[in-house]
Coordinates of N, CA and C in Angstrom, one line a residue:
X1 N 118.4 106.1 79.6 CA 117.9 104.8 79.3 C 117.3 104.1 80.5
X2 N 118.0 104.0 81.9 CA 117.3 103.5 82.6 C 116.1 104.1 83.1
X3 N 115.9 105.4 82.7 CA 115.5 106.3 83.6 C 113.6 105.9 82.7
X4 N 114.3 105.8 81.5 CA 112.9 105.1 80.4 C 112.1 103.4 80.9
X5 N 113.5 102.9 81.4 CA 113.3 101.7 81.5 C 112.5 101.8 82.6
X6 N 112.7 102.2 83.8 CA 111.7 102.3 84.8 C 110.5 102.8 84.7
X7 N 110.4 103.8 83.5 CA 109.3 104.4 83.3 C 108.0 102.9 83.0
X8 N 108.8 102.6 81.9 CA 108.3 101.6 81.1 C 107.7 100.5 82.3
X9 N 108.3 99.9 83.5 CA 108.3 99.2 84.1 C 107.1 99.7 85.5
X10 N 107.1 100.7 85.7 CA 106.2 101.6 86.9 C 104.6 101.4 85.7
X11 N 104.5 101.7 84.6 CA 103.4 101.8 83.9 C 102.6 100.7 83.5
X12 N 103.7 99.8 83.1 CA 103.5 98.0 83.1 C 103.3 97.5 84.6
X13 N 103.2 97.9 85.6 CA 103.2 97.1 87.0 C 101.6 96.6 87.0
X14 N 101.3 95.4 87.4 CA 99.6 95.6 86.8 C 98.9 95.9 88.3
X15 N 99.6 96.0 89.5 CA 99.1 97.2 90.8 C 98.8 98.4 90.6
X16 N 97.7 98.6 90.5 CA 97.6 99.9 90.3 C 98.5 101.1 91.5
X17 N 99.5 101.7 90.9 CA 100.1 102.9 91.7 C 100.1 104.4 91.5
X18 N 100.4 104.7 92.6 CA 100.2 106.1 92.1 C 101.0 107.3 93.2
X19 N 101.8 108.2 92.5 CA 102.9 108.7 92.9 C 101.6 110.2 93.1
X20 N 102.2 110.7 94.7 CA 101.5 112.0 94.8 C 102.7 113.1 95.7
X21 N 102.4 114.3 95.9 CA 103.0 115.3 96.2 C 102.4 115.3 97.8
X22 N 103.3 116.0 98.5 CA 103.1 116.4 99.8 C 101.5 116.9 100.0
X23 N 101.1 117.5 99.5 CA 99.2 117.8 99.2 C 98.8 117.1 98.4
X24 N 99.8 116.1 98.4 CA 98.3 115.0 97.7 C 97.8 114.9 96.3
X25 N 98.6 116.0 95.8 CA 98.6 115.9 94.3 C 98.9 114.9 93.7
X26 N 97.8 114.4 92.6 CA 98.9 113.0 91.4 C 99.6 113.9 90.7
X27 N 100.3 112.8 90.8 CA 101.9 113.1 89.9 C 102.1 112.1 88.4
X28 N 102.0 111.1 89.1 CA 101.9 110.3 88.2 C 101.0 109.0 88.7
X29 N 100.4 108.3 87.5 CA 99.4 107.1 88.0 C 100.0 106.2 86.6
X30 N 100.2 104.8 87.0 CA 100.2 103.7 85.7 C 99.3 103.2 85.8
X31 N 99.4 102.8 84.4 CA 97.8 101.9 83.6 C 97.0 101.5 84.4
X32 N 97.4 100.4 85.5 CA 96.4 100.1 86.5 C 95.4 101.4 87.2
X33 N 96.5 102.2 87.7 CA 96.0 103.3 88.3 C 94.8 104.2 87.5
X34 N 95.4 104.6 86.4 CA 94.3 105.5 85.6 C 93.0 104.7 85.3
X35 N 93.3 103.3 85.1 CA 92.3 102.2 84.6 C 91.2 102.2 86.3
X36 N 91.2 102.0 86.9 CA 90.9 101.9 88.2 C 90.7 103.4 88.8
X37 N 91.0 104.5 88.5 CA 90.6 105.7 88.9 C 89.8 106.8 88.4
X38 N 90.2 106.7 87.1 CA 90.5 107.4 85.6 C 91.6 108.3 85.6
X39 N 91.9 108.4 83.9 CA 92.4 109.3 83.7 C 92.8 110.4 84.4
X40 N 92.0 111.2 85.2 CA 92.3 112.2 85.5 C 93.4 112.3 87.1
X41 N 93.3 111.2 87.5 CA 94.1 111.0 88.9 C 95.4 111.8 88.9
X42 N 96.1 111.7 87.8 CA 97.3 112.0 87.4 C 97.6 113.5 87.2
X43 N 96.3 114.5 87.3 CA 96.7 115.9 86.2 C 97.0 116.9 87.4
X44 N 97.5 116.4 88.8 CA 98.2 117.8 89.4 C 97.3 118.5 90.2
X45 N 96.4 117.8 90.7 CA 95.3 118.3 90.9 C 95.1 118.4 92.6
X46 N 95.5 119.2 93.7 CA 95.7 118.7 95.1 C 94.4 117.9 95.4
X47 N 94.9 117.0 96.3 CA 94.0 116.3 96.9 C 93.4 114.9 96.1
X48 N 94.6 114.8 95.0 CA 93.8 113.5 94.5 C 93.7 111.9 95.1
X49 N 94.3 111.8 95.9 CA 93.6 110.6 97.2 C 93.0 110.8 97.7
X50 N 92.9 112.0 98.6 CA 91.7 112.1 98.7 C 90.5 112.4 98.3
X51 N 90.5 112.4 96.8 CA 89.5 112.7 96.1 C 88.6 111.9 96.5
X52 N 89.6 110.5 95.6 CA 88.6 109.4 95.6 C 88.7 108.7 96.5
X53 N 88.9 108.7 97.9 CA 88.6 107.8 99.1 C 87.4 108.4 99.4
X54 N 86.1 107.0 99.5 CA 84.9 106.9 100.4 C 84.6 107.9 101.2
X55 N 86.0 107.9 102.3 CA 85.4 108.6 103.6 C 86.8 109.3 104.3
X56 N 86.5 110.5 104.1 CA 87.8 111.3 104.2 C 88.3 111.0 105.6
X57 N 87.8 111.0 106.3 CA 88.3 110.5 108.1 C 89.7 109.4 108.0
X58 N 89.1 108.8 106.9 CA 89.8 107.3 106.8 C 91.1 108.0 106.0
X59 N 90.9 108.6 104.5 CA 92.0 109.5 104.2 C 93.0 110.3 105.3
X60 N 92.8 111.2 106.1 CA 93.6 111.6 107.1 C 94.1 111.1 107.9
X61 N 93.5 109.4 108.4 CA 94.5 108.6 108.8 C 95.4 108.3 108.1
X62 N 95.1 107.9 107.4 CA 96.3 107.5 106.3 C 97.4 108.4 105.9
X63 N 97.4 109.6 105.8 CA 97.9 110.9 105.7 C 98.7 110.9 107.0
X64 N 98.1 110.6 108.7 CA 98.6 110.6 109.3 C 100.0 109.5 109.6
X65 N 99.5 108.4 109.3 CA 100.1 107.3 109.4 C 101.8 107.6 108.8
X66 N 101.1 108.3 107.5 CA 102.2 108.0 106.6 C 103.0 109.6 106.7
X67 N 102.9 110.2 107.8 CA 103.6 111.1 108.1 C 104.3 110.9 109.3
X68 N 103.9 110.1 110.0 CA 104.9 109.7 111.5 C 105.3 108.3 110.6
X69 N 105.5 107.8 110.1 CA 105.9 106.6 110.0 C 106.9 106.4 108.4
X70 N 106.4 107.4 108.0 CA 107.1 107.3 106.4 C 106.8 106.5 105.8
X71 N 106.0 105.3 106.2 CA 105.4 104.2 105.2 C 104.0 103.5 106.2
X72 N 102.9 103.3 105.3 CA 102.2 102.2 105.3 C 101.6 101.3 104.7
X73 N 100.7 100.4 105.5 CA 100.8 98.9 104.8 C 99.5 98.6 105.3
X74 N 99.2 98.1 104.8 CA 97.6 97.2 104.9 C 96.8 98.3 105.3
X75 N 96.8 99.4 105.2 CA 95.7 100.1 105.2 C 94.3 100.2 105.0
X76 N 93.5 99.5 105.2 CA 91.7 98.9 104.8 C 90.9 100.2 104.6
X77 N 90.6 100.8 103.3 CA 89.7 101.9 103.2 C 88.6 101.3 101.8
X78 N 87.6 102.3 101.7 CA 87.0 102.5 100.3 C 87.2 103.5 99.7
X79 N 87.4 102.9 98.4 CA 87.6 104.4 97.0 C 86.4 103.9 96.1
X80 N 86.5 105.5 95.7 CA 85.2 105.6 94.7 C 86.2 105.2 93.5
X81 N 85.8 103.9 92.5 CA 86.6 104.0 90.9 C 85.7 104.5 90.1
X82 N 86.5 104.5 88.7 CA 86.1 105.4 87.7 C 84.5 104.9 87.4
X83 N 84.1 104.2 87.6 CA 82.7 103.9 87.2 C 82.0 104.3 88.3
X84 N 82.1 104.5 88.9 CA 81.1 104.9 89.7 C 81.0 104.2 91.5
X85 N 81.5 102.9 91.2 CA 81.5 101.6 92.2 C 82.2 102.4 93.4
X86 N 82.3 101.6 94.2 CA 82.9 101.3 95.5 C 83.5 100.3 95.9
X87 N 84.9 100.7 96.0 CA 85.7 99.3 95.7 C 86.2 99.0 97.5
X88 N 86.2 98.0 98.1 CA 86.8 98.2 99.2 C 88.5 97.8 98.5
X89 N 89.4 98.3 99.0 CA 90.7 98.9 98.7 C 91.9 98.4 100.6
X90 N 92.8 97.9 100.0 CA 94.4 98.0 100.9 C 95.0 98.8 100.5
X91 N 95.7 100.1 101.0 CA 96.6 100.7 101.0 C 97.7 100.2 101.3
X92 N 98.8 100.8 100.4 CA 100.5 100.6 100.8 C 101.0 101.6 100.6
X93 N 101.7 102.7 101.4 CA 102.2 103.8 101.2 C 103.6 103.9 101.3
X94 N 104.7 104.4 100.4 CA 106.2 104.5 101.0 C 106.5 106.3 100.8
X95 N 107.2 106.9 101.9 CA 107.0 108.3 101.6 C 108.9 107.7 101.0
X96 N 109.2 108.8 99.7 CA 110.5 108.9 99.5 C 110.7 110.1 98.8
X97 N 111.7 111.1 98.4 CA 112.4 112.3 98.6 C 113.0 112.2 96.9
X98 N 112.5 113.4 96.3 CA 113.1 113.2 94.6 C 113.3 114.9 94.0
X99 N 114.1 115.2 94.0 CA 115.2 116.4 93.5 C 114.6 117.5 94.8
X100 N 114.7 116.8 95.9 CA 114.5 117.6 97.3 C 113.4 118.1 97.9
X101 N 112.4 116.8 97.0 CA 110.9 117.2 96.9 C 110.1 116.0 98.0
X102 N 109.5 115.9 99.1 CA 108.7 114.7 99.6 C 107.7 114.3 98.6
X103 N 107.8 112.9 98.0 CA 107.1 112.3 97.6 C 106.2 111.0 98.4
X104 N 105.0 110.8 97.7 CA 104.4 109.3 98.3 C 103.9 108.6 97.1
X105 N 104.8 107.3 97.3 CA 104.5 106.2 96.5 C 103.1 105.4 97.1
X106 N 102.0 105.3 96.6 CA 100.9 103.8 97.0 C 100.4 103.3 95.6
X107 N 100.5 102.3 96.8 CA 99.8 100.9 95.5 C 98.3 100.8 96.7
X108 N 97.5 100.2 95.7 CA 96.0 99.8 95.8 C 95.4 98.4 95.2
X109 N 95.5 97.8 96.6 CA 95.0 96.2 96.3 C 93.6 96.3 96.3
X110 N 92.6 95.9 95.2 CA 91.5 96.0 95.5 C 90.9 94.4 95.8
X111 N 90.3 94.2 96.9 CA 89.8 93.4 97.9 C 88.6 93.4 98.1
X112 N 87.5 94.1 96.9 CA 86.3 93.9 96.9 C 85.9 92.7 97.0
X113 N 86.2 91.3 96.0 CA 85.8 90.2 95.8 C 86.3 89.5 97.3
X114 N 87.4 89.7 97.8 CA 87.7 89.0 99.1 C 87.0 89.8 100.1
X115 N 86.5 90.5 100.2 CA 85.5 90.8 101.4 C 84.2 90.7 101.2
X116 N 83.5 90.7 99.8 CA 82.2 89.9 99.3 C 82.3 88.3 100.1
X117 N 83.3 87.8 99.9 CA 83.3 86.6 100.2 C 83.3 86.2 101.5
X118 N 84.3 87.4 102.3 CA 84.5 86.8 103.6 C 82.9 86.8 104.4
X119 N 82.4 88.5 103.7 CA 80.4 88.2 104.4 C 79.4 87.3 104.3
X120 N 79.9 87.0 102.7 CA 79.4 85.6 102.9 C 79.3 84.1 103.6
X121 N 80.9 84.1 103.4 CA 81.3 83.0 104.9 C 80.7 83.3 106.3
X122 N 81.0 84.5 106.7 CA 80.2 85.0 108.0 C 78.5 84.5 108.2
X123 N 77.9 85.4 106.9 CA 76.7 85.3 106.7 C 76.2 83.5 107.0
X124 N 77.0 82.8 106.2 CA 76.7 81.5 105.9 C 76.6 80.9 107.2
X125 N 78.0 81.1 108.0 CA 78.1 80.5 109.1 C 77.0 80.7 110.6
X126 N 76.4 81.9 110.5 CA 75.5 82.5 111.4 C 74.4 82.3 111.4
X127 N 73.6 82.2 110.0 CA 72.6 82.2 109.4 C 71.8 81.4 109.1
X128 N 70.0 80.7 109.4 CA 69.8 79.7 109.1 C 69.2 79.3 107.6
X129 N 70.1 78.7 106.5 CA 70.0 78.7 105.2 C 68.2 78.7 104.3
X130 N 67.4 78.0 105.3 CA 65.8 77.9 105.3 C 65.4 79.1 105.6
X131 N 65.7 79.8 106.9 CA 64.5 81.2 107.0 C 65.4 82.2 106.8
X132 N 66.4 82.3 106.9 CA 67.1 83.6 106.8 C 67.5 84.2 107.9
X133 N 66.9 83.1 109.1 CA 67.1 83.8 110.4 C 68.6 83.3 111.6
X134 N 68.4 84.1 112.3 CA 70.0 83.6 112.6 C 69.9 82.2 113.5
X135 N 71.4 81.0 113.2 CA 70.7 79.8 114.2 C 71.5 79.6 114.9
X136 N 71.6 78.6 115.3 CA 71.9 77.8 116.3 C 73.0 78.5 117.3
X137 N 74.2 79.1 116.7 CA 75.6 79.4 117.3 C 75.6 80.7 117.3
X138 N 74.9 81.4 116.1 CA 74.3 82.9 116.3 C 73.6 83.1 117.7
X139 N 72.5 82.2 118.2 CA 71.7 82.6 118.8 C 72.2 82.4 120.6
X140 N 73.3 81.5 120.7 CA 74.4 81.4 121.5 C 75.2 82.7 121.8
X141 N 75.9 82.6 121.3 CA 76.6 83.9 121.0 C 75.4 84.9 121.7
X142 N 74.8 85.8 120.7 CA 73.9 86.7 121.3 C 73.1 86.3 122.8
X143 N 73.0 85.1 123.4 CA 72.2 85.4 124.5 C 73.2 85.6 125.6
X144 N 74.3 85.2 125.3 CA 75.6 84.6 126.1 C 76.1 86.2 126.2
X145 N 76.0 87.2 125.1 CA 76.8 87.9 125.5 C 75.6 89.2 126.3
X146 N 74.3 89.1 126.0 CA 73.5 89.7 126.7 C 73.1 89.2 128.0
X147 N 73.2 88.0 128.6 CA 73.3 87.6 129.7 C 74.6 88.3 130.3
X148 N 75.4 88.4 129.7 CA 76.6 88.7 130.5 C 76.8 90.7 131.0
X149 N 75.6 91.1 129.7 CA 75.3 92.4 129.9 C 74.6 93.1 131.0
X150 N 73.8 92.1 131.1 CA 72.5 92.2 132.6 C 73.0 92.1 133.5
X151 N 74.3 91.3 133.4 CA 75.0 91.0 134.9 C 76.2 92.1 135.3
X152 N 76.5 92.3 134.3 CA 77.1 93.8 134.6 C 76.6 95.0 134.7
X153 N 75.4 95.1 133.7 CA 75.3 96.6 134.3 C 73.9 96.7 134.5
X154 N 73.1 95.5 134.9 CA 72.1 95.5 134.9 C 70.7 95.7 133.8
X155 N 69.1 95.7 134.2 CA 68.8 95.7 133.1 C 67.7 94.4 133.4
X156 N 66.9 93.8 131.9 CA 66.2 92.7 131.7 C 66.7 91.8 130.1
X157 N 66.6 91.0 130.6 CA 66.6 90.1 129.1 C 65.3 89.3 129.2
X158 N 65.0 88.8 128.2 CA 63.7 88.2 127.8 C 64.2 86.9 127.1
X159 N 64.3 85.6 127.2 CA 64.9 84.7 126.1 C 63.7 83.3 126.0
X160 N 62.8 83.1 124.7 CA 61.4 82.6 124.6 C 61.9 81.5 123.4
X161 N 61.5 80.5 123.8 CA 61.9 79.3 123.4 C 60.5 78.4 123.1
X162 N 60.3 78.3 121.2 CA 58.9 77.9 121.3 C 59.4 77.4 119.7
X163 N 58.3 75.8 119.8 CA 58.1 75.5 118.8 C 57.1 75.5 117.7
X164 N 56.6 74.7 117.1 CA 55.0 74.6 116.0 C 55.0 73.3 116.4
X165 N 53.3 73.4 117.3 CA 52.9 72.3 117.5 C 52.3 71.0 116.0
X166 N 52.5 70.2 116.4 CA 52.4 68.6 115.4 C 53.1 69.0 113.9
X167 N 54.1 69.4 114.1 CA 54.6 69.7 112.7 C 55.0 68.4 112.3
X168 N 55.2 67.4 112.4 CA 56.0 66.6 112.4 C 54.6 66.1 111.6
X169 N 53.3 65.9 112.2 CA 52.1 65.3 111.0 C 52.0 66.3 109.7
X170 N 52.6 67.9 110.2 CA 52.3 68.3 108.2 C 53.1 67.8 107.2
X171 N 54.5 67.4 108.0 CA 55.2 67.1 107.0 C 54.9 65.7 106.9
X172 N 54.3 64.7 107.3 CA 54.0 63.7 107.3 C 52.9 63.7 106.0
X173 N 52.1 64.3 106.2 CA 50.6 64.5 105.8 C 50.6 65.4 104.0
X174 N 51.9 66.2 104.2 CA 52.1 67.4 103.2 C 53.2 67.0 102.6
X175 N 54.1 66.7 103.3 CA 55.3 66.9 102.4 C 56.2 67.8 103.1
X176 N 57.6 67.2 103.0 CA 58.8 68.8 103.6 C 59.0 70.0 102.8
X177 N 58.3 70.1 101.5 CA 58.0 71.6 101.0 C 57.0 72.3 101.7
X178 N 55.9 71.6 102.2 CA 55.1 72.4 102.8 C 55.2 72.9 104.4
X179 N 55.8 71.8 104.9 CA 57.0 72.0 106.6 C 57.9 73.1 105.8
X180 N 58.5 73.3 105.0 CA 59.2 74.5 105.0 C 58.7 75.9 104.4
X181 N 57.5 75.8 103.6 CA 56.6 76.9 104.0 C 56.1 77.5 105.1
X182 N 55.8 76.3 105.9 CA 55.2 76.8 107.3 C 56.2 77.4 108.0
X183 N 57.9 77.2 107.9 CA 58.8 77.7 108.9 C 58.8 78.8 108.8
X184 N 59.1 78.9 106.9 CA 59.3 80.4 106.7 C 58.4 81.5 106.7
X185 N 56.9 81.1 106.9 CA 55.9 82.1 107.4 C 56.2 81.9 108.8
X186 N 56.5 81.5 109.8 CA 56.8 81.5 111.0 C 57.7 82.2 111.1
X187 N 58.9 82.4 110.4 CA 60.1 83.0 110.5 C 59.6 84.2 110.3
X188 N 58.7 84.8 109.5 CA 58.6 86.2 108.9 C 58.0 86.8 109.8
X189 N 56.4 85.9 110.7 CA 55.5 86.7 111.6 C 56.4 86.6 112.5
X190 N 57.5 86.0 113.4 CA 58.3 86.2 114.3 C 58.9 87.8 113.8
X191 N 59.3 87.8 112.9 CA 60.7 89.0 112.8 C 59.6 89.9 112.6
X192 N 58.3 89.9 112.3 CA 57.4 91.2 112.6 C 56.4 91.7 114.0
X193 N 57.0 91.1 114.4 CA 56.3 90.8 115.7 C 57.5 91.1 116.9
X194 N 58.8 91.5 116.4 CA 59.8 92.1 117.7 C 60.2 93.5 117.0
X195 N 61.1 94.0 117.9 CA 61.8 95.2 117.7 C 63.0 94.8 117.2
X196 N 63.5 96.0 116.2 CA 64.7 95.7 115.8 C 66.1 95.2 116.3
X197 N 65.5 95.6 117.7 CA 66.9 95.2 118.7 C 66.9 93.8 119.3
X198 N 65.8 92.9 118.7 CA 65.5 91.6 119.1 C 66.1 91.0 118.1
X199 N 66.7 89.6 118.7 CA 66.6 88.6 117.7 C 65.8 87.3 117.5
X200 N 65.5 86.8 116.5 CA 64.7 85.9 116.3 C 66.2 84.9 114.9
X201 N 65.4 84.0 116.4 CA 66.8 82.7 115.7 C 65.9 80.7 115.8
X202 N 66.3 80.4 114.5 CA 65.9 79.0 114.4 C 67.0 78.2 114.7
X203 N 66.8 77.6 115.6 CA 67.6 76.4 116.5 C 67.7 74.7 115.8
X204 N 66.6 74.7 114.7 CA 66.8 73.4 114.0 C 65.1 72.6 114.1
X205 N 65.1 72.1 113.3 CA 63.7 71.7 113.0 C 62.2 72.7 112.8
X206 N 61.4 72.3 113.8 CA 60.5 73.7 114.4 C 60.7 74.6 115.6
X207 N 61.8 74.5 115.8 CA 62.2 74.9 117.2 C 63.0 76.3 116.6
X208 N 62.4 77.3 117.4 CA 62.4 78.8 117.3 C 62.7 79.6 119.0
X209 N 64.2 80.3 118.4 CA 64.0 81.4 119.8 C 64.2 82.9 119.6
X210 N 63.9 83.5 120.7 CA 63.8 84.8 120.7 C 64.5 85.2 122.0
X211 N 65.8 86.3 121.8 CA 66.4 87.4 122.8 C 66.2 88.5 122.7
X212 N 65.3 88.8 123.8 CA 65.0 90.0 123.7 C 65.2 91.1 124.8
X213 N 66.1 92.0 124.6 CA 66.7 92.6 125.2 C 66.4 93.5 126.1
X214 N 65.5 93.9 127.6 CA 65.4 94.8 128.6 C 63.9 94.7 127.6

């Protein structure tokens, strides 16, 4: 009876989990798990975490982890789920011992939507929402830490600081939809006009700079 009851209770967990064998065989997967993996995670098959992890390097840490340590936690990987997707994925591993057999228990937080979002925060914060180019604190940052690269190991930096003369009469004369046409064609010939290893960043109004590195 309890032995059902737990059953009942492991299947119902809405974490997807999933019990594997010393090689990595599923053993067993609940609803979350099969739903999130497929069906087949479960059929005994060696290697089924590492099946579906992204990038096996990142599987054998984990493998390693959870062999000196007997358990891990916050693990940050990608698995491939049953559709096809790419989920970014937390691991939680507990190794534990069942009729004298090493088992591993993990659960699988999927963290796609919270890491969609955190790049976006990033993006948002870096980025200037008109050109797409990077501004003000981005462009800080980057010269700040390439200045500091010249001075250590030598080298050139290049850092060009230029505006659009009388912008101030187009938008006068046009309108601020047409000042912000002109930025963003400014913004585009700038980023065609360097090398990938350059940045091109808007500092606020018409004011535009460029780090360019050696």
């Amino acid at each position: 009876e309890n032995r059902q009851t737990l059953e009942h209770i492991f299947m119902a967990v809405p974490i997807p989990l999933l019990i594997t064998g010393a090689d990595g065989a599923g053993l067993s997967a609940n609803v979350a798990a099969k739903t999130l993996l497929g069906a087949h995670i479960a059929d005994g098959e060696p290697g089924a975490l590492e099946g579906i992890c992204a990038d096996a390097d990142h599987y054998a840490a984990f493998r390693e982890k959870m062999a000196a340590n007997g358990r891990v936690s916050d693990f940050e990987t990608s698995i491939r789920a049953a559709d096809g997707s790419i989920r970014e994925v937390l691991l939680a591993g507990n190794g534990v011992t069942s009729h004298g057999e090493p088992r591993f228990i993990t659960s699988i937080f999927d963290i796609t939507a919270r890491k969609a979002m955190e790049n976006d925060l990033e993006r948002l914060a870096t980025t200037d929402p008109l050109t797409g180019l990077a501004n003000r604190s981005q462009f800080l940052r980057v010269a700040t830490r390439e200045m500091e690269r010249v001075r250590q190991k030598g080298g050139s930096l290049a850092i060009i600081l230029l505006d659009v003369d009388e912008f101030k009469q187009i938008n006068d004369a046009l309108g601020h939809d047409a000042g912000d046409v002109i930025l963003r064609a400014v913004a585009e010939r700038l980023c065609a006009s360097v090398r990938k290893t350059d940045l091109v960043a808007r500092l606020g109004s018409d004011e535009f700079a460029l780090v360019l590195p050696d």
